[in-house]
Amino acid sequence: MLRTAVELNYTTKEESLARYAKALSHPVRIRILNFLDKQACCFTGELTEEIPLAQSTISQHLKELKDAGLIQGDVMPPRVKYCINQKAWAEAKKIFVSFFDK
């Protein structure tokens, strides 16, 4: 019998780990995070100079990272400034360390 996610009663930690793992599951997202880690913040245009992909592709990856909470974006029309969400980043590190140290 197949069970739904509700029936499996995932812990908050399991759900967070899965959300962060999904966000980190593409090399472009890893590169974006590495770039942001070296900067205080940056704009999408700076990322397209650093990563030779279309702005729309970079924007899709930024959306995944933002949806996972790993980055935050401040709208400064007509641009968006992105930074690592330090609180979520620390939580992700803690959750991954805990998971791999079992």
Short mmCIF file of N, CA and C in Angstrom, two decimals:
data_model
loop_
_atom_site.label_atom_id
_atom_site.label_comp_id
_atom_site.label_asym_id
_atom_site.label_seq_id
_atom_site.Cartn_x
_atom_site.Cartn_y
_atom_site.Cartn_z
N MET A 1 0.83 -1.18 0.00
CA MET A 1 0.00 0.00 0.00
C MET A 1 0.88 1.24 0.00
N LEU A 2 0.61 2.18 -0.91
CA LEU A 2 1.36 3.43 -0.98
C LEU A 2 0.89 4.38 0.10
N ARG A 3 1.83 5.09 0.68
CA ARG A 3 1.49 6.06 1.73
C ARG A 3 1.77 7.47 1.22
N THR A 4 0.96 8.40 1.65
CA THR A 4 1.19 9.80 1.30
C THR A 4 2.18 10.40 2.28
N ALA A 5 2.69 11.59 1.94
CA ALA A 5 3.66 12.27 2.81
C ALA A 5 3.06 12.54 4.18
N VAL A 6 1.78 12.87 4.24
CA VAL A 6 1.13 13.14 5.52
C VAL A 6 1.12 11.89 6.39
N GLU A 7 0.86 10.74 5.78
CA GLU A 7 0.81 9.48 6.53
C GLU A 7 2.19 9.07 7.05
N LEU A 8 3.25 9.52 6.36
CA LEU A 8 4.60 9.15 6.78
C LEU A 8 5.12 10.02 7.93
N ASN A 9 4.47 11.12 8.18
CA ASN A 9 4.83 12.00 9.28
C ASN A 9 6.31 12.36 9.30
N TYR A 10 6.78 13.02 8.24
CA TYR A 10 8.17 13.45 8.19
C TYR A 10 8.43 14.46 9.29
N THR A 11 9.63 14.42 9.84
CA THR A 11 10.00 15.42 10.84
C THR A 11 10.34 16.72 10.13
N THR A 12 10.32 17.80 10.86
CA THR A 12 10.70 19.10 10.31
C THR A 12 12.13 19.04 9.80
N LYS A 13 12.98 18.34 10.54
CA LYS A 13 14.39 18.21 10.14
C LYS A 13 14.52 17.46 8.81
N GLU A 14 13.74 16.38 8.63
CA GLU A 14 13.77 15.62 7.38
C GLU A 14 13.29 16.48 6.21
N GLU A 15 12.24 17.22 6.43
CA GLU A 15 11.71 18.09 5.38
C GLU A 15 12.71 19.18 5.02
N SER A 16 13.35 19.76 6.02
CA SER A 16 14.36 20.80 5.77
C SER A 16 15.55 20.24 5.02
N LEU A 17 16.02 19.09 5.43
CA LEU A 17 17.15 18.45 4.76
C LEU A 17 16.83 18.20 3.29
N ALA A 18 15.66 17.68 3.01
CA ALA A 18 15.25 17.40 1.63
C ALA A 18 15.14 18.70 0.82
N ARG A 19 14.60 19.74 1.42
CA ARG A 19 14.45 21.03 0.73
C ARG A 19 15.84 21.61 0.39
N TYR A 20 16.76 21.58 1.35
CA TYR A 20 18.11 22.10 1.09
C TYR A 20 18.85 21.23 0.08
N ALA A 21 18.71 19.91 0.19
CA ALA A 21 19.38 19.01 -0.75
C ALA A 21 18.89 19.25 -2.17
N LYS A 22 17.60 19.44 -2.33
CA LYS A 22 17.05 19.72 -3.66
C LYS A 22 17.64 21.01 -4.21
N ALA A 23 17.72 22.03 -3.37
CA ALA A 23 18.25 23.31 -3.81
C ALA A 23 19.73 23.20 -4.21
N LEU A 24 20.46 22.31 -3.58
CA LEU A 24 21.88 22.13 -3.86
C LEU A 24 22.16 21.09 -4.94
N SER A 25 21.11 20.58 -5.57
CA SER A 25 21.26 19.43 -6.47
C SER A 25 21.69 19.79 -7.89
N HIS A 26 22.06 21.03 -8.14
CA HIS A 26 22.50 21.41 -9.48
C HIS A 26 23.80 22.19 -9.38
N PRO A 27 24.79 21.88 -10.24
CA PRO A 27 26.08 22.57 -10.16
C PRO A 27 26.00 24.09 -10.32
N VAL A 28 25.05 24.58 -11.11
CA VAL A 28 24.90 26.03 -11.26
C VAL A 28 24.52 26.67 -9.93
N ARG A 29 23.67 26.00 -9.17
CA ARG A 29 23.27 26.55 -7.86
C ARG A 29 24.44 26.56 -6.89
N ILE A 30 25.27 25.54 -6.97
CA ILE A 30 26.47 25.50 -6.14
C ILE A 30 27.38 26.66 -6.51
N ARG A 31 27.54 26.90 -7.81
CA ARG A 31 28.38 28.01 -8.26
C ARG A 31 27.81 29.35 -7.80
N ILE A 32 26.50 29.50 -7.89
CA ILE A 32 25.86 30.75 -7.43
C ILE A 32 26.14 30.95 -5.95
N LEU A 33 25.97 29.92 -5.15
CA LEU A 33 26.22 30.04 -3.71
C LEU A 33 27.69 30.35 -3.42
N ASN A 34 28.60 29.72 -4.14
CA ASN A 34 30.02 30.02 -3.96
C ASN A 34 30.32 31.47 -4.32
N PHE A 35 29.71 31.96 -5.39
CA PHE A 35 29.90 33.36 -5.79
C PHE A 35 29.34 34.30 -4.72
N LEU A 36 28.12 34.02 -4.26
CA LEU A 36 27.50 34.87 -3.24
C LEU A 36 28.27 34.84 -1.92
N ASP A 37 28.89 33.70 -1.63
CA ASP A 37 29.65 33.58 -0.39
C ASP A 37 30.87 34.51 -0.38
N LYS A 38 31.38 34.83 -1.58
CA LYS A 38 32.54 35.71 -1.70
C LYS A 38 32.15 37.18 -1.75
N GLN A 39 30.86 37.46 -1.93
CA GLN A 39 30.34 38.82 -2.06
C GLN A 39 29.44 39.12 -0.87
N ALA A 40 29.26 40.36 -0.57
CA ALA A 40 28.25 40.71 0.43
C ALA A 40 26.87 40.42 -0.19
N CYS A 41 26.68 40.89 -1.41
CA CYS A 41 25.46 40.70 -2.18
C CYS A 41 25.81 40.92 -3.64
N CYS A 42 24.88 40.60 -4.52
CA CYS A 42 25.11 40.89 -5.94
C CYS A 42 23.77 41.00 -6.66
N PHE A 43 23.84 41.54 -7.87
CA PHE A 43 22.67 41.65 -8.72
C PHE A 43 22.72 40.55 -9.78
N THR A 44 21.58 40.21 -10.35
CA THR A 44 21.49 39.14 -11.34
C THR A 44 22.49 39.37 -12.48
N GLY A 45 22.65 40.59 -12.91
CA GLY A 45 23.58 40.89 -14.00
C GLY A 45 25.01 40.47 -13.69
N GLU A 46 25.41 40.62 -12.44
CA GLU A 46 26.76 40.20 -12.04
C GLU A 46 26.90 38.69 -12.16
N LEU A 47 25.83 37.97 -11.86
CA LEU A 47 25.87 36.51 -11.98
C LEU A 47 25.98 36.07 -13.43
N THR A 48 25.31 36.78 -14.33
CA THR A 48 25.38 36.40 -15.75
C THR A 48 26.77 36.69 -16.31
N GLU A 49 27.49 37.62 -15.72
CA GLU A 49 28.87 37.86 -16.13
C GLU A 49 29.78 36.74 -15.61
N GLU A 50 29.48 36.22 -14.43
CA GLU A 50 30.29 35.18 -13.80
C GLU A 50 29.97 33.79 -14.34
N ILE A 51 28.70 33.55 -14.64
CA ILE A 51 28.24 32.23 -15.10
C ILE A 51 27.68 32.40 -16.51
N PRO A 52 28.32 31.80 -17.51
CA PRO A 52 27.92 32.04 -18.90
C PRO A 52 26.63 31.32 -19.31
N LEU A 53 25.54 31.76 -18.71
CA LEU A 53 24.22 31.22 -19.05
C LEU A 53 23.26 32.38 -19.26
N ALA A 54 22.15 32.10 -19.89
CA ALA A 54 21.13 33.12 -20.10
C ALA A 54 20.60 33.62 -18.77
N GLN A 55 20.21 34.87 -18.72
CA GLN A 55 19.67 35.44 -17.49
C GLN A 55 18.44 34.68 -17.02
N SER A 56 17.62 34.21 -17.96
CA SER A 56 16.43 33.46 -17.58
C SER A 56 16.79 32.15 -16.89
N THR A 57 17.86 31.51 -17.33
CA THR A 57 18.30 30.27 -16.70
C THR A 57 18.82 30.54 -15.30
N ILE A 58 19.63 31.59 -15.17
CA ILE A 58 20.15 31.96 -13.85
C ILE A 58 18.99 32.31 -12.92
N SER A 59 18.01 33.02 -13.44
CA SER A 59 16.85 33.39 -12.63
C SER A 59 16.09 32.17 -12.12
N GLN A 60 15.99 31.12 -12.94
CA GLN A 60 15.32 29.89 -12.50
C GLN A 60 16.09 29.26 -11.34
N HIS A 61 17.40 29.25 -11.43
CA HIS A 61 18.22 28.68 -10.35
C HIS A 61 18.14 29.55 -9.09
N LEU A 62 18.11 30.86 -9.27
CA LEU A 62 17.95 31.75 -8.12
C LEU A 62 16.62 31.50 -7.43
N LYS A 63 15.59 31.26 -8.22
CA LYS A 63 14.26 30.99 -7.66
C LYS A 63 14.30 29.73 -6.80
N GLU A 64 14.95 28.68 -7.26
CA GLU A 64 15.06 27.44 -6.48
C GLU A 64 15.78 27.69 -5.15
N LEU A 65 16.88 28.43 -5.21
CA LEU A 65 17.63 28.73 -3.99
C LEU A 65 16.82 29.61 -3.04
N LYS A 66 16.08 30.55 -3.62
CA LYS A 66 15.25 31.42 -2.80
C LYS A 66 14.08 30.65 -2.19
N ASP A 67 13.45 29.78 -2.97
CA ASP A 67 12.34 28.96 -2.46
C ASP A 67 12.78 28.08 -1.30
N ALA A 68 14.03 27.62 -1.36
CA ALA A 68 14.57 26.79 -0.27
C ALA A 68 14.98 27.63 0.93
N GLY A 69 15.02 28.95 0.74
CA GLY A 69 15.38 29.85 1.83
C GLY A 69 16.88 30.10 1.96
N LEU A 70 17.68 29.53 1.06
CA LEU A 70 19.13 29.68 1.18
C LEU A 70 19.63 31.06 0.77
N ILE A 71 18.86 31.75 -0.08
CA ILE A 71 19.22 33.11 -0.44
C ILE A 71 18.00 34.00 -0.25
N GLN A 72 18.25 35.27 -0.23
CA GLN A 72 17.15 36.23 -0.17
C GLN A 72 17.38 37.27 -1.25
N GLY A 73 16.31 37.81 -1.76
CA GLY A 73 16.39 38.81 -2.81
C GLY A 73 15.63 40.05 -2.41
N ASP A 74 16.28 41.19 -2.57
CA ASP A 74 15.64 42.48 -2.31
C ASP A 74 15.40 43.17 -3.63
N VAL A 75 14.14 43.48 -3.91
CA VAL A 75 13.79 44.13 -5.16
C VAL A 75 14.20 45.59 -5.07
N MET A 76 15.02 45.99 -6.04
CA MET A 76 15.47 47.37 -6.17
C MET A 76 15.26 47.74 -7.63
N PRO A 77 13.99 48.04 -7.99
CA PRO A 77 13.64 48.21 -9.40
C PRO A 77 14.69 49.01 -10.17
N PRO A 78 15.06 48.52 -11.34
CA PRO A 78 14.51 47.36 -12.04
C PRO A 78 15.29 46.07 -11.75
N ARG A 79 16.12 46.08 -10.72
CA ARG A 79 16.97 44.92 -10.44
C ARG A 79 16.61 44.27 -9.10
N VAL A 80 17.18 43.08 -8.90
CA VAL A 80 17.02 42.37 -7.63
C VAL A 80 18.42 42.10 -7.08
N LYS A 81 18.61 42.42 -5.82
CA LYS A 81 19.90 42.19 -5.15
C LYS A 81 19.76 40.90 -4.35
N TYR A 82 20.70 39.95 -4.56
CA TYR A 82 20.67 38.66 -3.89
C TYR A 82 21.81 38.54 -2.88
N CYS A 83 21.50 37.90 -1.75
CA CYS A 83 22.47 37.63 -0.70
C CYS A 83 22.17 36.25 -0.12
N ILE A 84 23.19 35.65 0.49
CA ILE A 84 22.95 34.40 1.21
C ILE A 84 22.14 34.71 2.46
N ASN A 85 21.15 33.90 2.74
CA ASN A 85 20.38 34.03 3.97
C ASN A 85 21.20 33.32 5.06
N GLN A 86 21.91 34.10 5.84
CA GLN A 86 22.88 33.55 6.80
C GLN A 86 22.22 32.61 7.82
N LYS A 87 21.02 32.94 8.25
CA LYS A 87 20.33 32.09 9.23
C LYS A 87 20.02 30.71 8.63
N ALA A 88 19.46 30.71 7.42
CA ALA A 88 19.12 29.44 6.76
C ALA A 88 20.40 28.68 6.39
N TRP A 89 21.44 29.40 5.99
CA TRP A 89 22.70 28.77 5.62
C TRP A 89 23.29 28.03 6.82
N ALA A 90 23.25 28.67 7.98
CA ALA A 90 23.76 28.04 9.21
C ALA A 90 22.92 26.82 9.57
N GLU A 91 21.59 26.94 9.40
CA GLU A 91 20.71 25.81 9.69
C GLU A 91 21.00 24.65 8.75
N ALA A 92 21.18 24.94 7.46
CA ALA A 92 21.46 23.89 6.48
C ALA A 92 22.76 23.17 6.83
N LYS A 93 23.79 23.93 7.17
CA LYS A 93 25.07 23.31 7.56
C LYS A 93 24.88 22.38 8.75
N LYS A 94 24.16 22.85 9.73
CA LYS A 94 23.92 22.06 10.95
C LYS A 94 23.16 20.77 10.61
N ILE A 95 22.13 20.88 9.79
CA ILE A 95 21.32 19.72 9.43
C ILE A 95 22.14 18.71 8.62
N PHE A 96 22.95 19.19 7.66
CA PHE A 96 23.77 18.28 6.87
C PHE A 96 24.83 17.60 7.72
N VAL A 97 25.47 18.35 8.61
CA VAL A 97 26.48 17.75 9.49
C VAL A 97 25.84 16.67 10.34
N SER A 98 24.70 16.97 10.91
CA SER A 98 23.99 16.00 11.74
C SER A 98 23.63 14.74 10.94
N PHE A 99 23.18 14.94 9.71
CA PHE A 99 22.79 13.82 8.85
C PHE A 99 23.99 12.93 8.52
N PHE A 100 25.11 13.54 8.13
CA PHE A 100 26.28 12.77 7.71
C PHE A 100 27.10 12.22 8.86
N ASP A 101 26.93 12.75 10.06
CA ASP A 101 27.68 12.26 11.21
C ASP A 101 27.01 11.08 11.91
N LYS A 102 25.92 10.59 11.36
CA LYS A 102 25.22 9.45 11.99
C LYS A 102 26.02 8.19 11.86
#
